[in-house]
Every structure is written in structure tokens, then in C-alpha cells.
């Protein structure tokens, strides 16, 4: 996640650490505790039309606590949702890049379905 980011609809451009701090503050304020698992397999990894590496799979999750949860989701129940996770390769000068995790990074998550309760 190295780089500059906008948080929600705010106009400020934040560096990664500032972005993560604001994200964490929101989660703490909303008292969100979530447990999640991600299931995929090798054949679901592919290069998309933009030349980026992506993987599709099923994310299973439940909220153990929280306010302002997604619509239709209740605390304590397990749900699953089809997702696509995009990975990114930074195009930076290696001499300027001092973050040890910046080779291949999580970029975005695209939700391909609505959450379904697991019974």
C-alpha cells in the first residue's frame, strides 16, 4: 500500500502511514472487530486486461462487534462474498524505495457479489 491515498471522499492526499492511521481510527471509533478467511486456488490467479495480477476467491467473514456495519450484515453471523484482489508492482526507483514490503503489494479489492449468510 505504499504511496499517496485519498481517504473516503476527503480531498487530502495522505501518505501510507497517515492513511492507515485514519483507517484504524475509524475502525476503533466504530468498534469494529472482524474475523475473515480467504479461499482461492492457483487457477484463479490471472493477468487482467490492464496487465495487472489479480486473484479471485471467496472471502468468509464475521463481525465480532461493530457499529456502522455494511447493510444487511449482523454481528456474530458468518457471511461469504466473492471478491477479486488486485496486486500491484511499484514502478519506483529502487534506490529511493526503502520499504521492505514494496515489491508486490495489495492494491484493491473488488466485491463481485453481495454478502451471503452462511447457514
Coordinates of C-alpha atoms in Angstrom, one line a residue:
X1 CA 0.0 0.0 0.0
X2 CA 3.0 2.3 -0.3
X3 CA 2.1 5.6 -2.0
X4 CA -0.3 8.5 -1.6
X5 CA -4.0 8.0 -1.0
X6 CA -7.3 9.8 -0.6
X7 CA -9.3 8.7 2.4
X8 CA -13.0 8.3 1.7
X9 CA -14.3 11.4 0.0
X10 CA -11.8 13.8 1.6
X11 CA -9.6 16.0 -0.6
X12 CA -6.4 15.5 1.5
X13 CA -3.7 13.4 -0.1
X14 CA -2.2 11.1 2.6
X15 CA 1.0 9.1 2.7
X16 CA 0.5 5.4 3.5
X17 CA 1.1 5.8 7.3
X18 CA -1.3 8.7 7.6
X19 CA -3.9 6.8 5.5
X20 CA -3.6 3.7 7.7
X21 CA -3.8 5.7 10.9
X22 CA -7.0 7.3 9.8
X23 CA -8.4 3.9 8.7
X24 CA -7.5 2.4 12.1
X25 CA -9.0 5.4 13.9
X26 CA -12.3 4.9 12.1
X27 CA -12.3 1.2 12.9
X28 CA -11.6 1.9 16.6
X29 CA -14.3 4.6 16.7
X30 CA -16.8 2.2 15.2
X31 CA -15.6 -0.6 17.5
X32 CA -15.2 -3.0 14.5
X33 CA -13.6 -6.4 15.2
X34 CA -13.8 -8.7 12.2
X35 CA -12.6 -12.2 11.6
X36 CA -12.0 -13.3 8.0
X37 CA -10.7 -16.2 5.8
X38 CA -9.9 -16.1 2.1
X39 CA -10.2 -19.2 -0.1
X40 CA -8.7 -19.4 -3.6
X41 CA -6.6 -21.7 -5.8
X42 CA -3.8 -21.3 -8.3
X43 CA -6.0 -21.4 -11.4
X44 CA -7.9 -18.3 -10.1
X45 CA -4.7 -16.1 -10.4
X46 CA -4.6 -14.3 -13.7
X47 CA -3.4 -11.2 -15.5
X48 CA -6.2 -8.8 -16.2
X49 CA -6.8 -6.6 -19.3
X50 CA -4.6 -3.8 -17.8
X51 CA -1.7 -6.3 -17.3
X52 CA -2.1 -6.4 -13.5
X53 CA -2.0 -9.6 -11.4
X54 CA -5.4 -10.5 -9.8
X55 CA -6.8 -13.4 -7.9
X56 CA -10.4 -14.3 -7.4
X57 CA -11.8 -16.2 -4.4
X58 CA -14.3 -16.3 -1.6
X59 CA -13.9 -14.3 1.5
X60 CA -15.7 -15.6 4.6
X61 CA -16.1 -13.2 7.4
X62 CA -18.0 -12.3 10.6
X63 CA -18.1 -9.2 12.7
X64 CA -17.5 -9.9 16.4
X65 CA -18.5 -6.3 17.2
X66 CA -19.1 -3.0 15.5
X67 CA -21.2 0.0 14.6
X68 CA -21.9 1.2 11.1
X69 CA -21.6 -2.3 9.5
X70 CA -22.5 -3.0 5.9
X71 CA -26.2 -3.1 5.1
X72 CA -27.8 -6.5 5.9
X73 CA -24.8 -7.8 7.9
X74 CA -25.3 -8.7 11.6
X75 CA -22.7 -9.1 14.4
X76 CA -21.9 -12.7 15.1
X77 CA -23.1 -14.3 11.8
X78 CA -20.8 -15.7 9.2
X79 CA -21.1 -14.5 5.6
X80 CA -19.3 -15.2 2.4
X81 CA -18.7 -12.9 -0.6
X82 CA -17.0 -13.3 -4.0
X83 CA -14.0 -11.0 -4.3
X84 CA -11.2 -10.1 -6.7
X85 CA -8.0 -8.9 -5.2
X86 CA -5.6 -6.8 -7.3
X87 CA -1.9 -6.9 -6.7
X88 CA 0.4 -4.1 -7.8
X89 CA 4.1 -3.8 -8.7
X90 CA 5.5 -0.4 -7.7
X91 CA 7.2 1.5 -10.5
X92 CA 9.8 3.3 -8.4
X93 CA 13.5 3.9 -8.4
X94 CA 14.8 1.0 -6.2
X95 CA 17.4 3.4 -4.6
X96 CA 14.5 5.6 -3.3
X97 CA 12.3 2.7 -2.2
X98 CA 13.2 1.9 1.4
X99 CA 10.0 -0.1 2.4
X100 CA 10.8 -3.8 2.6
X101 CA 7.3 -4.9 1.6
X102 CA 7.0 -2.8 -1.5
X103 CA 7.9 -5.5 -4.1
X104 CA 4.4 -6.8 -4.8
X105 CA 1.6 -5.2 -2.9
X106 CA -2.1 -5.5 -2.2
X107 CA -3.8 -2.8 -4.4
X108 CA -7.6 -3.1 -4.3
X109 CA -10.4 -5.4 -3.5
X110 CA -13.4 -5.6 -5.9
X111 CA -16.6 -7.2 -4.5
X112 CA -18.1 -9.4 -7.1
X113 CA -21.3 -10.3 -5.1
X114 CA -23.2 -9.2 -2.1
X115 CA -22.6 -10.9 1.3
X116 CA -24.4 -14.2 1.7
X117 CA -25.1 -15.6 5.1
X118 CA -23.5 -19.0 5.7
X119 CA -26.0 -21.3 7.4

